Amino acid sequence: MIRDNIEEYVRSIPDFPEKGIIFRDVTSVLQDADGLRMAIDEMQKKLEGLEFDKIAGLESRGFIFGMPIAYNLHKPFVLVRKKGKLPCETISESYDLEYGKAEIELHKDAVLPGEKVVIIDDLIATGGTVAAAANLIERLGGDVVKMVFLMELAGLNGRDKLQKYDVESVISYEGK
């Protein structure tokens, strides 16, 4: 059954991973052909009229949404991966998690100086991962011209870390 808006495809799971949290499950979007098409189409609309050279997707759900958009727009796709997953020479950036640190990497030749890059991911929460990805792109001389997310957990204030960027999300949830 085709639904009227993308929010209707997102499954909300109360009290996961802990009491008081509503988990927004993207797998329910991916498992429905109409929901998946709508999600990709709505994210792609956020790029209309924008001049850019490449799309970067964050592991792993950024690959799911970014790759078909790159394909549709005939743009190269850049993988931003967890440390140790890329085979060639890389640069890395660490960032804070709720309980510890993580690190992501980018091939040194993935972005050339002056290239305009759009970052795609499924979710913006605290903004730490995407801020680290933007730093990697900028360290290579790229220019992050937009960030597009399917969902945003506005209550976690991820936009605060991304104030210098053009950030858009298809769905915004007020809570955490």
PDB file of C-alpha atoms in Angstrom:
ATOM      1  CA  MET A   1       0.000   0.000   0.000  1.00  0.00           C
ATOM      2  CA  ILE A   2       1.481   3.348  -1.060  1.00  0.00           C
ATOM      3  CA  ARG A   3       1.438   5.830   1.791  1.00  0.00           C
ATOM      4  CA  ASP A   4       1.119   9.607   1.567  1.00  0.00           C
ATOM      5  CA  ASN A   5       4.404  10.601   3.217  1.00  0.00           C
ATOM      6  CA  ILE A   6       7.716   9.106   4.186  1.00  0.00           C
ATOM      7  CA  GLU A   7       7.048   9.363   7.929  1.00  0.00           C
ATOM      8  CA  GLU A   8       4.404   6.669   7.558  1.00  0.00           C
ATOM      9  CA  TYR A   9       7.095   4.183   6.487  1.00  0.00           C
ATOM     10  CA  VAL A  10       9.298   4.767   9.553  1.00  0.00           C
ATOM     11  CA  ARG A  11       8.656   2.319  12.372  1.00  0.00           C
ATOM     12  CA  SER A  12       8.861   3.911  15.844  1.00  0.00           C
ATOM     13  CA  ILE A  13       9.892   1.611  18.671  1.00  0.00           C
ATOM     14  CA  PRO A  14       9.271   2.988  22.169  1.00  0.00           C
ATOM     15  CA  ASP A  15      11.717   2.428  25.032  1.00  0.00           C
ATOM     16  CA  PHE A  16      14.599   1.239  22.822  1.00  0.00           C
ATOM     17  CA  PRO A  17      17.500   1.104  23.502  1.00  0.00           C
ATOM     18  CA  GLU A  18      16.401   2.430  26.895  1.00  0.00           C
ATOM     19  CA  LYS A  19      13.235   3.649  28.600  1.00  0.00           C
ATOM     20  CA  GLY A  20      12.039   7.023  27.362  1.00  0.00           C
ATOM     21  CA  ILE A  21      13.744   6.782  23.956  1.00  0.00           C
ATOM     22  CA  ILE A  22      11.756   6.310  20.750  1.00  0.00           C
ATOM     23  CA  PHE A  23      13.915   4.465  18.221  1.00  0.00           C
ATOM     24  CA  ARG A  24      13.244   5.515  14.613  1.00  0.00           C
ATOM     25  CA  ASP A  25      13.834   2.385  12.542  1.00  0.00           C
ATOM     26  CA  VAL A  26      14.966   2.983   8.970  1.00  0.00           C
ATOM     27  CA  THR A  27      14.764  -0.728   8.094  1.00  0.00           C
ATOM     28  CA  SER A  28      10.993  -0.425   7.736  1.00  0.00           C
ATOM     29  CA  VAL A  29      11.613   2.143   4.966  1.00  0.00           C
ATOM     30  CA  LEU A  30      14.179  -0.075   3.245  1.00  0.00           C
ATOM     31  CA  GLN A  31      11.925  -3.149   3.341  1.00  0.00           C
ATOM     32  CA  ASP A  32       9.136  -1.440   1.422  1.00  0.00           C
ATOM     33  CA  ALA A  33       9.786  -0.718  -2.266  1.00  0.00           C
ATOM     34  CA  ASP A  34       7.519   2.339  -2.244  1.00  0.00           C
ATOM     35  CA  GLY A  35       9.038   3.643   0.981  1.00  0.00           C
ATOM     36  CA  LEU A  36      12.573   3.198  -0.333  1.00  0.00           C
ATOM     37  CA  ARG A  37      11.741   4.975  -3.592  1.00  0.00           C
ATOM     38  CA  MET A  38      10.049   7.814  -1.727  1.00  0.00           C
ATOM     39  CA  ALA A  39      12.999   8.211   0.669  1.00  0.00           C
ATOM     40  CA  ILE A  40      15.552   8.402  -2.152  1.00  0.00           C
ATOM     41  CA  ASP A  41      13.359  10.723  -4.230  1.00  0.00           C
ATOM     42  CA  GLU A  42      12.758  13.080  -1.286  1.00  0.00           C
ATOM     43  CA  MET A  43      16.463  13.201  -0.412  1.00  0.00           C
ATOM     44  CA  GLN A  44      17.390  13.780  -4.045  1.00  0.00           C
ATOM     45  CA  LYS A  45      14.935  16.698  -4.274  1.00  0.00           C
ATOM     46  CA  LYS A  46      17.046  18.491  -1.640  1.00  0.00           C
ATOM     47  CA  LEU A  47      19.828  18.693  -4.268  1.00  0.00           C
ATOM     48  CA  GLU A  48      17.797  20.284  -7.065  1.00  0.00           C
ATOM     49  CA  GLY A  49      19.601  23.278  -8.541  1.00  0.00           C
ATOM     50  CA  LEU A  50      22.781  22.638  -6.541  1.00  0.00           C
ATOM     51  CA  GLU A  51      26.136  22.574  -8.337  1.00  0.00           C
ATOM     52  CA  PHE A  52      28.397  19.821  -6.989  1.00  0.00           C
ATOM     53  CA  ASP A  53      30.954  17.260  -8.116  1.00  0.00           C
ATOM     54  CA  LYS A  54      30.632  14.224  -5.828  1.00  0.00           C
ATOM     55  CA  ILE A  55      28.436  12.535  -3.255  1.00  0.00           C
ATOM     56  CA  ALA A  56      29.994  11.108  -0.089  1.00  0.00           C
ATOM     57  CA  GLY A  57      28.122   8.510   1.941  1.00  0.00           C
ATOM     58  CA  LEU A  58      28.832   7.495   5.523  1.00  0.00           C
ATOM     59  CA  GLU A  59      29.100   3.825   6.388  1.00  0.00           C
ATOM     60  CA  SER A  60      26.785   2.082   6.195  1.00  0.00           C
ATOM     61  CA  ARG A  61      23.342   3.545   5.663  1.00  0.00           C
ATOM     62  CA  GLY A  62      24.771   6.577   3.905  1.00  0.00           C
ATOM     63  CA  PHE A  63      25.837   4.089   1.233  1.00  0.00           C
ATOM     64  CA  ILE A  64      22.272   2.810   0.913  1.00  0.00           C
ATOM     65  CA  PHE A  65      20.811   6.274   0.270  1.00  0.00           C
ATOM     66  CA  GLY A  66      23.774   8.048  -1.296  1.00  0.00           C
ATOM     67  CA  MET A  67      24.626   5.492  -3.949  1.00  0.00           C
ATOM     68  CA  PRO A  68      21.282   5.543  -5.826  1.00  0.00           C
ATOM     69  CA  ILE A  69      21.253   9.345  -5.695  1.00  0.00           C
ATOM     70  CA  ALA A  70      24.796   9.436  -7.137  1.00  0.00           C
ATOM     71  CA  TYR A  71      23.694   6.978  -9.821  1.00  0.00           C
ATOM     72  CA  ASN A  72      20.552   8.977 -10.665  1.00  0.00           C
ATOM     73  CA  LEU A  73      22.511  12.239 -10.930  1.00  0.00           C
ATOM     74  CA  HIS A  74      25.515  10.645 -12.668  1.00  0.00           C
ATOM     75  CA  LYS A  75      27.957  11.697  -9.929  1.00  0.00           C
ATOM     76  CA  PRO A  76      30.922   9.812  -8.464  1.00  0.00           C
ATOM     77  CA  PHE A  77      30.371   8.240  -5.042  1.00  0.00           C
ATOM     78  CA  VAL A  78      32.892   8.503  -2.197  1.00  0.00           C
ATOM     79  CA  LEU A  79      32.960   5.980   0.656  1.00  0.00           C
ATOM     80  CA  VAL A  80      33.492   7.296   4.184  1.00  0.00           C
ATOM     81  CA  ARG A  81      34.305   4.147   6.153  1.00  0.00           C
ATOM     82  CA  LYS A  82      35.117   2.924   9.615  1.00  0.00           C
ATOM     83  CA  LYS A  83      38.830   2.716  10.344  1.00  0.00           C
ATOM     84  CA  GLY A  84      40.652  -0.196   8.735  1.00  0.00           C
ATOM     85  CA  LYS A  85      38.123  -0.903   5.961  1.00  0.00           C
ATOM     86  CA  LEU A  86      39.669   0.980   3.011  1.00  0.00           C
ATOM     87  CA  PRO A  87      42.496  -0.709   1.077  1.00  0.00           C
ATOM     88  CA  CYS A  88      44.506   2.285  -0.204  1.00  0.00           C
ATOM     89  CA  GLU A  89      46.232   5.178   1.525  1.00  0.00           C
ATOM     90  CA  THR A  90      43.802   7.001   3.809  1.00  0.00           C
ATOM     91  CA  ILE A  91      43.380   9.935   6.127  1.00  0.00           C
ATOM     92  CA  SER A  92      41.402   9.482   9.323  1.00  0.00           C
ATOM     93  CA  GLU A  93      39.411  11.526  11.808  1.00  0.00           C
ATOM     94  CA  SER A  94      38.305  10.522  15.277  1.00  0.00           C
ATOM     95  CA  TYR A  95      35.159  11.758  16.971  1.00  0.00           C
ATOM     96  CA  ASP A  96      33.357  11.306  20.259  1.00  0.00           C
ATOM     97  CA  LEU A  97      30.623   8.779  20.848  1.00  0.00           C
ATOM     98  CA  GLU A  98      28.293   8.666  23.822  1.00  0.00           C
ATOM     99  CA  TYR A  99      30.638   6.161  25.493  1.00  0.00           C
ATOM    100  CA  GLY A 100      34.065   6.501  23.928  1.00  0.00           C
ATOM    101  CA  LYS A 101      35.553   7.390  20.565  1.00  0.00           C
ATOM    102  CA  ALA A 102      35.328   6.174  16.975  1.00  0.00           C
ATOM    103  CA  GLU A 103      37.341   6.824  13.834  1.00  0.00           C
ATOM    104  CA  ILE A 104      36.442   7.096  10.161  1.00  0.00           C
ATOM    105  CA  GLU A 105      38.611   7.170   7.069  1.00  0.00           C
ATOM    106  CA  LEU A 106      38.647   8.407   3.508  1.00  0.00           C
ATOM    107  CA  HIS A 107      40.979   7.454   0.652  1.00  0.00           C
ATOM    108  CA  LYS A 108      43.496  10.255   0.094  1.00  0.00           C
ATOM    109  CA  ASP A 109      42.540  10.432  -3.585  1.00  0.00           C
ATOM    110  CA  ALA A 110      38.750  10.347  -3.026  1.00  0.00           C
ATOM    111  CA  VAL A 111      38.312  14.130  -3.099  1.00  0.00           C
ATOM    112  CA  LEU A 112      40.457  16.557  -5.067  1.00  0.00           C
ATOM    113  CA  PRO A 113      41.143  20.183  -4.096  1.00  0.00           C
ATOM    114  CA  GLY A 114      38.264  22.437  -5.099  1.00  0.00           C
ATOM    115  CA  GLU A 115      35.704  19.678  -5.574  1.00  0.00           C
ATOM    116  CA  LYS A 116      32.223  20.385  -4.242  1.00  0.00           C
ATOM    117  CA  VAL A 117      30.893  17.490  -2.185  1.00  0.00           C
ATOM    118  CA  VAL A 118      27.448  16.589  -0.837  1.00  0.00           C
ATOM    119  CA  ILE A 119      27.337  14.306   2.215  1.00  0.00           C
ATOM    120  CA  ILE A 120      24.424  11.858   2.474  1.00  0.00           C
ATOM    121  CA  ASP A 121      23.429   9.799   5.515  1.00  0.00           C
ATOM    122  CA  ASP A 122      20.287   8.272   6.936  1.00  0.00           C
ATOM    123  CA  LEU A 123      20.262  10.094  10.264  1.00  0.00           C
ATOM    124  CA  ILE A 124      21.620  13.132  12.023  1.00  0.00           C
ATOM    125  CA  ALA A 125      21.656  12.748  15.798  1.00  0.00           C
ATOM    126  CA  THR A 126      24.520  14.442  17.679  1.00  0.00           C
ATOM    127  CA  GLY A 127      26.326  15.361  14.448  1.00  0.00           C
ATOM    128  CA  GLY A 128      29.694  13.908  15.459  1.00  0.00           C
ATOM    129  CA  THR A 129      30.105  11.421  12.631  1.00  0.00           C
ATOM    130  CA  VAL A 130      29.094  13.776   9.848  1.00  0.00           C
ATOM    131  CA  ALA A 131      31.245  16.592  11.287  1.00  0.00           C
ATOM    132  CA  ALA A 132      34.226  14.204  11.196  1.00  0.00           C
ATOM    133  CA  ALA A 133      33.400  13.282   7.583  1.00  0.00           C
ATOM    134  CA  ALA A 134      33.221  16.955   6.615  1.00  0.00           C
ATOM    135  CA  ASN A 135      36.610  17.528   8.258  1.00  0.00           C
ATOM    136  CA  LEU A 136      38.117  14.706   6.183  1.00  0.00           C
ATOM    137  CA  ILE A 137      36.735  16.156   2.947  1.00  0.00           C
ATOM    138  CA  GLU A 138      37.995  19.633   3.825  1.00  0.00           C
ATOM    139  CA  ARG A 139      41.444  18.309   4.771  1.00  0.00           C
ATOM    140  CA  LEU A 140      41.706  16.984   1.211  1.00  0.00           C
ATOM    141  CA  GLY A 141      40.770  20.422  -0.147  1.00  0.00           C
ATOM    142  CA  GLY A 142      37.137  19.656  -0.880  1.00  0.00           C
ATOM    143  CA  ASP A 143      34.214  21.947  -0.172  1.00  0.00           C
ATOM    144  CA  VAL A 144      31.179  20.450   1.601  1.00  0.00           C
ATOM    145  CA  VAL A 145      28.310  22.265  -0.112  1.00  0.00           C
ATOM    146  CA  LYS A 146      25.399  20.371   1.489  1.00  0.00           C
ATOM    147  CA  MET A 147      24.474  17.619   3.928  1.00  0.00           C
ATOM    148  CA  VAL A 148      21.260  15.665   3.396  1.00  0.00           C
ATOM    149  CA  PHE A 149      19.680  13.232   5.858  1.00  0.00           C
ATOM    150  CA  LEU A 150      16.527  11.158   5.719  1.00  0.00           C
ATOM    151  CA  MET A 151      15.841  11.673   9.437  1.00  0.00           C
ATOM    152  CA  GLU A 152      16.883  14.155  12.097  1.00  0.00           C
ATOM    153  CA  LEU A 153      16.617  13.761  15.858  1.00  0.00           C
ATOM    154  CA  ALA A 154      16.370  17.488  16.554  1.00  0.00           C
ATOM    155  CA  GLY A 155      16.410  17.012  20.334  1.00  0.00           C
ATOM    156  CA  LEU A 156      20.043  15.868  20.149  1.00  0.00           C
ATOM    157  CA  ASN A 157      21.121  19.215  18.620  1.00  0.00           C
ATOM    158  CA  GLY A 158      23.320  17.770  15.874  1.00  0.00           C
ATOM    159  CA  ARG A 159      22.951  20.952  13.834  1.00  0.00           C
ATOM    160  CA  ASP A 160      24.906  22.817  16.499  1.00  0.00           C
ATOM    161  CA  LYS A 161      28.109  21.092  15.314  1.00  0.00           C
ATOM    162  CA  LEU A 162      27.235  21.800  11.674  1.00  0.00           C
ATOM    163  CA  GLN A 163      26.365  25.500  11.727  1.00  0.00           C
ATOM    164  CA  LYS A 164      28.710  26.385   8.866  1.00  0.00           C
ATOM    165  CA  TYR A 165      27.025  23.872   6.523  1.00  0.00           C
ATOM    166  CA  ASP A 166      23.810  23.752   4.536  1.00  0.00           C
ATOM    167  CA  VAL A 167      21.964  20.936   6.351  1.00  0.00           C
ATOM    168  CA  GLU A 168      18.606  19.487   5.313  1.00  0.00           C
ATOM    169  CA  SER A 169      16.604  16.530   6.487  1.00  0.00           C
ATOM    170  CA  VAL A 170      13.468  14.997   5.002  1.00  0.00           C
ATOM    171  CA  ILE A 171      11.965  14.128   8.408  1.00  0.00           C
ATOM    172  CA  SER A 172      12.623  15.905  11.698  1.00  0.00           C
ATOM    173  CA  TYR A 173      11.656  14.419  15.051  1.00  0.00           C
ATOM    174  CA  GLU A 174      11.614  16.815  17.994  1.00  0.00           C
ATOM    175  CA  GLY A 175      12.749  14.275  20.592  1.00  0.00           C
ATOM    176  CA  LYS A 176      15.809  12.152  20.978  1.00  0.00           C
TER     177      LYS A 176
END
